[in-house]
Amino acid sequence: MLATISLIPIALSIAVKLSGATVLPGQGPPFLDRVSHNGLFVAFTAMVVATPLFLPLTIAVVAGDTIAGEASTGTLRYLLIAPVNRARLLVVKFVGAAAFSIAAVVTLLVTGIVIGSILFPVGPVTLLSGNVISIPATLIRILLIGVYVTISLLGLSALGLFLSTLTVIPVGAMAATVIVSTVMQILGSLPQVAVIHPYLLSYYWLGFADVLRNPLSLSSLWSNSLLQLSYIVIFGALSYSRFTSKDILS
Amino acid sequence: MTQTLEPQYAISTSDLTKTFGSQRAVDAIDLRVPTGSVFGFLGPNGSGKTTTIRMLLGLATISSGEATLLGHPVPSGLGAALPKVGALVEGPAFYPYLSGRDNLFRFDSANRDADSKTRAVRVDAALARVGLTQAAGKKVHAYSLGMKQRLGIANALLQPRDLLVLDEPTNGLDPQGTREVRNLIRSLASEGITIFISSHLLAEIEQICTHLAVMSRGKIVAQGSVEDLSASQTLKLTLVTSQTDAALELLSAAGIDAVADGNEVSAVLLPNQIEPERIVEMLVLAKVGVRSFTVQAPTLEDRFVLLTGEGFEVAQ
Ligand SMILES: Nc1ncnc2c1ncn2[C@@H]1O[C@H](COP(=O)(O)OP(=O)(O)OP(=O)(O)O)[C@@H](O)[C@H]1O
Ligand SMILES: [Mg+2]
């Protein structure tokens, strides 16, 4: 799965490289026009492309499988009589999903930086605010983006974990997680329901562009962390109450 | 907190009940599994054996009633009891893309009581005990049914245990495997481990068990030591004689119901009614010529069918 994630920046850079023609600002995903001038933008662009759909999809697969996967193979009952405390198992599974989120984000960004610097010139980066920052400063911004997106995926991991405690069919939990994440993004694009927008899991997902301004603005990073933490607490508690009282009959 | 006294019962339940919707899958059972016994848990398909085991191990919640496992209350004391219990529940289950050995490593690391320093030694010993040393490196998805079953038993033997709960352990095993498991159970029992074994293979149970319980439709219909249960058995008596009328008269005078068919007389002796030897004596004294005299104890299968009913249809 990590290998497929690394295909995103690779495919993106190759497409830009082969097309040759200059991409006009505003065409295609944000920052795409800058890729051919500065390879470091591959990582940004790949992240913008992957955040709404591809990353949530991979997280849904991993988080949806956590408990339901063990239940469907029957290994869950042998873990529990090993014995493993049920609350501890949930924590271990959540940490596993979180570790996957980190790995996914790191894979995407590192592949982006590497392929970008192979195929395109690399230099100081012009920020959205017009300032120019050095390459090392850019790498720090990229690291911040990584932190930001990883945090964005933690709420979804908690949701997937909860859905995974509801079923013994892993594909069901995975699909349900994808559906919830997609529905939230659709709601997020409807101005009619603007009142609920700040509470949607995906509300700050694309807010990492803020990290590309000077002076560095971390306010959306904090708001996002708070929102994701609320999702972790709520779905963590739901998973706990569901899983600790559940009959393991598979 | 140290337990100086071994509990009298490795498993004991009172009014233990599990309901699924309106169905009482386990219906107020009082199970008493004496410490040190080899306890056979019998019952037709769907009678509630696996459900009982799930409740005892804390996998399923108890709907009503109580249970203790190695003297600890279920479910509150399971954390203390389970490290001393090895179990096979409703067939083995493994991670298919790990080898047999890696699967055992994984389950053993899940147990916080397990010492990681001795893990490799214990895993190899368990594999050797079930005859899987050769196949230990093979991925489990390439195992045969019997190999998985053996690996499941190995998993139950990773630690020194006080109680083994084995749900149909010989399912899918070849005759050698079945015999090996029987010998394994005997040797484990001789080490003082209590063994609770559910099975349909009555011949198996009869050979190794010291105690029995029979379940039918969620209820226990018989329970006790094998001797007690045999002593309470009716005996079937058949005698061949040319003087059937005289024999029938004599038997009915002794209060025994008998019927004649040709020159064969058959009768049923209720438990503790009269010793068969006394009947022979009576017949000889009365000068009734007897050509043959047989006493048959019902097989475990006969008793099983008698207790649980003939029907082939699974109880709902
Ligand atoms: N998850 C469940 N939901 C509803 N009913 C169930 C469930 N699991 C078991 N039952 C019912 O409980 C009853 C007892 O099932 P159980 O698995 O304990 O039988 P068993 O004695 O182990 O049978 P077998 O010899 O076939 O293994 C059955 O009637 C079964 O239909
Ligand atoms: Mg069963």
XYZ file of C-alpha atoms in Angstrom, chain A residues 9-235:
227
model
C 4.282 11.970 -6.719
C 6.081 9.830 -9.291
C 3.162 9.824 -11.729
C 2.582 13.508 -11.135
C 6.184 14.533 -11.874
C 6.457 12.328 -14.918
C 3.232 13.769 -16.322
C 4.489 17.325 -15.859
C 7.907 16.472 -17.250
C 6.524 14.722 -20.351
C 3.904 17.318 -21.178
C 6.725 19.857 -21.529
C 4.321 22.731 -22.007
C 4.189 25.211 -19.167
C 1.220 24.756 -16.889
C -0.616 27.994 -16.394
C -1.380 29.147 -12.860
C -4.860 27.968 -11.885
C -4.728 24.964 -14.198
C -4.897 21.549 -12.529
C -4.225 21.063 -8.822
C -2.763 23.993 -6.822
C 0.995 24.496 -7.134
C 1.117 22.339 -10.287
C 2.277 25.341 -12.322
C 5.288 25.720 -10.050
C 6.468 22.117 -10.255
C 8.472 22.568 -13.444
C 10.273 25.589 -11.966
C 11.018 24.011 -8.592
C 11.004 20.272 -7.896
C 10.222 20.816 -4.205
C 6.658 21.651 -5.196
C 6.119 18.028 -6.212
C 5.742 17.106 -2.538
C 3.194 19.907 -1.920
C 1.184 19.129 -5.010
C 1.170 15.396 -4.363
C -0.141 16.070 -0.864
C -2.919 18.318 -2.165
C -3.897 15.608 -4.643
C -3.763 12.734 -2.150
C -5.393 14.314 0.905
C -9.071 14.290 -0.081
C -9.330 10.774 -1.440
C -6.290 8.570 -1.646
C -4.898 8.933 1.856
C -8.334 8.569 3.514
C -8.853 5.452 1.401
C -5.666 3.799 2.616
C -6.379 4.802 6.220
C -9.894 3.374 5.903
C -8.457 0.065 4.712
C -6.017 -0.124 7.614
C -8.326 1.189 10.355
C -11.353 -0.754 9.118
C -9.347 -3.966 9.265
C -8.055 -3.507 12.836
C -10.676 -5.399 14.843
C -12.938 -6.785 12.121
C -9.967 -8.401 10.381
C -8.987 -10.288 13.527
C -12.622 -11.194 14.129
C -13.100 -12.559 10.622
C -10.070 -14.846 10.817
C -11.021 -15.922 14.343
C -7.656 -14.820 15.732
C -9.463 -12.252 17.878
C -10.729 -14.959 20.242
C -7.237 -16.391 20.644
C -5.768 -12.952 21.336
C -8.415 -12.285 23.969
C -7.825 -15.577 25.766
C -4.024 -15.209 25.466
C -5.075 -13.060 27.425
C -5.001 -9.525 26.061
C -7.022 -6.884 27.837
C -9.649 -5.563 25.426
C -8.898 -1.896 26.120
C -5.207 -2.533 25.572
C -5.928 -4.283 22.275
C -7.873 -1.214 21.097
C -4.983 1.079 22.027
C -2.462 -1.161 20.260
C -4.642 -1.254 17.158
C -5.092 2.523 17.155
C -1.367 3.068 17.557
C -0.849 0.708 14.620
C -3.228 2.736 12.446
C -1.533 5.953 13.536
C 1.877 4.502 12.682
C 0.537 3.654 9.251
C -0.674 7.258 8.812
C 2.820 8.520 9.591
C 4.381 6.015 7.209
C 1.944 6.950 4.443
C 2.597 10.675 4.793
C 6.376 10.223 5.035
C 6.373 7.984 1.976
C 4.419 10.521 -0.040
C 6.562 13.510 0.940
C 9.947 11.806 0.708
C 9.142 10.296 -2.683
C 7.932 13.715 -3.785
C 11.135 15.447 -2.699
C 13.357 12.788 -4.260
C 11.588 12.515 -7.603
C 11.120 16.298 -7.751
C 14.799 16.962 -7.274
C 15.739 14.346 -9.852
C 13.447 15.620 -12.591
C 13.330 19.381 -11.969
C 15.558 22.197 -10.830
C 15.504 22.799 -7.088
C 15.899 26.147 -5.455
C 14.568 28.594 -2.897
C 10.797 28.560 -2.763
C 8.475 31.491 -3.268
C 5.735 31.282 -0.662
C 2.045 32.057 -1.180
C 2.671 35.367 0.560
C 5.380 36.267 -1.960
C 8.388 35.844 0.328
C 11.226 33.588 -0.713
C 12.606 30.992 1.725
C 15.748 28.857 1.503
C 15.815 25.127 0.735
C 16.379 24.060 4.389
C 13.541 26.326 5.516
C 11.391 24.723 2.823
C 12.208 21.259 4.120
C 11.069 22.349 7.563
C 7.786 23.574 6.039
C 7.395 20.214 4.312
C 7.949 18.489 7.643
C 5.229 20.690 9.143
C 2.895 19.680 6.346
C 3.655 16.059 7.171
C 2.756 16.628 10.818
C -0.394 18.499 9.797
C -1.661 15.789 7.450
C -0.792 12.963 9.837
C -2.870 14.674 12.517
C -5.682 15.071 9.984
C -5.718 11.312 9.498
C -5.889 10.405 13.202
C -9.555 11.324 13.617
C -10.364 9.162 10.617
C -8.326 6.308 12.123
C -10.387 6.515 15.322
C -13.595 6.494 13.286
C -12.378 3.459 11.306
C -11.437 1.676 14.525
C -14.925 2.209 15.916
C -16.625 0.989 12.724
C -14.301 -2.007 12.840
C -15.643 -3.019 16.258
C -19.163 -3.152 14.841
C -18.715 -5.959 12.355
C -16.830 -9.150 11.607
C -16.611 -8.259 7.904
C -13.510 -6.079 7.398
C -14.576 -4.865 3.950
C -17.784 -3.536 5.515
C -15.872 -1.463 8.052
C -13.479 -0.190 5.359
C -16.299 0.818 3.029
C -18.225 2.504 5.826
C -15.151 4.540 6.772
C -14.648 5.680 3.182
C -18.318 6.573 2.897
C -18.290 8.647 6.084
C -15.148 10.487 4.989
C -16.620 11.171 1.547
C -19.973 12.315 2.899
C -18.202 14.714 5.253
C -16.302 16.229 2.354
C -19.488 16.572 0.312
C -21.237 18.287 3.225
C -18.162 20.460 3.601
C -18.667 21.751 0.079
C -22.342 22.662 0.546
C -22.789 26.247 1.733
C -26.343 25.411 2.910
C -24.955 23.463 5.852
C -22.210 25.931 6.689
C -23.132 25.784 10.384
C -21.853 22.248 10.703
C -18.713 22.764 8.597
C -16.332 23.461 11.507
C -17.305 20.135 13.084
C -16.609 18.022 10.014
C -13.620 15.698 10.172
C -12.392 17.031 6.842
C -12.857 20.746 7.622
C -9.148 21.535 8.015
C -7.782 18.762 5.810
C -6.588 21.119 3.069
C -5.643 23.896 5.514
C -1.996 22.962 5.348
C -1.511 25.583 2.632
C -1.348 28.018 5.573
C 2.024 26.564 6.371
C 3.211 28.065 3.086
C 2.720 31.659 4.222
C 5.048 34.055 5.906
C 4.905 34.795 8.755
C 4.218 31.160 9.518
C 0.625 30.770 10.650
C -0.042 27.761 12.838
C -3.596 28.622 13.809
C -5.184 26.081 11.460
C -2.733 23.459 12.722
C -3.969 24.007 16.282
C -7.644 24.113 15.303
C -7.172 20.954 13.290
C -5.392 19.214 16.177
C -8.220 20.142 18.519
C -10.859 18.894 16.088
C -9.020 15.624 15.427
C -8.485 15.133 19.143
C -12.223 15.501 19.727
C -12.880 12.804 17.115
C -10.277 10.556 18.734
C -11.837 11.029 22.161
C -15.412 10.489 20.951
C -14.748 7.484 18.742
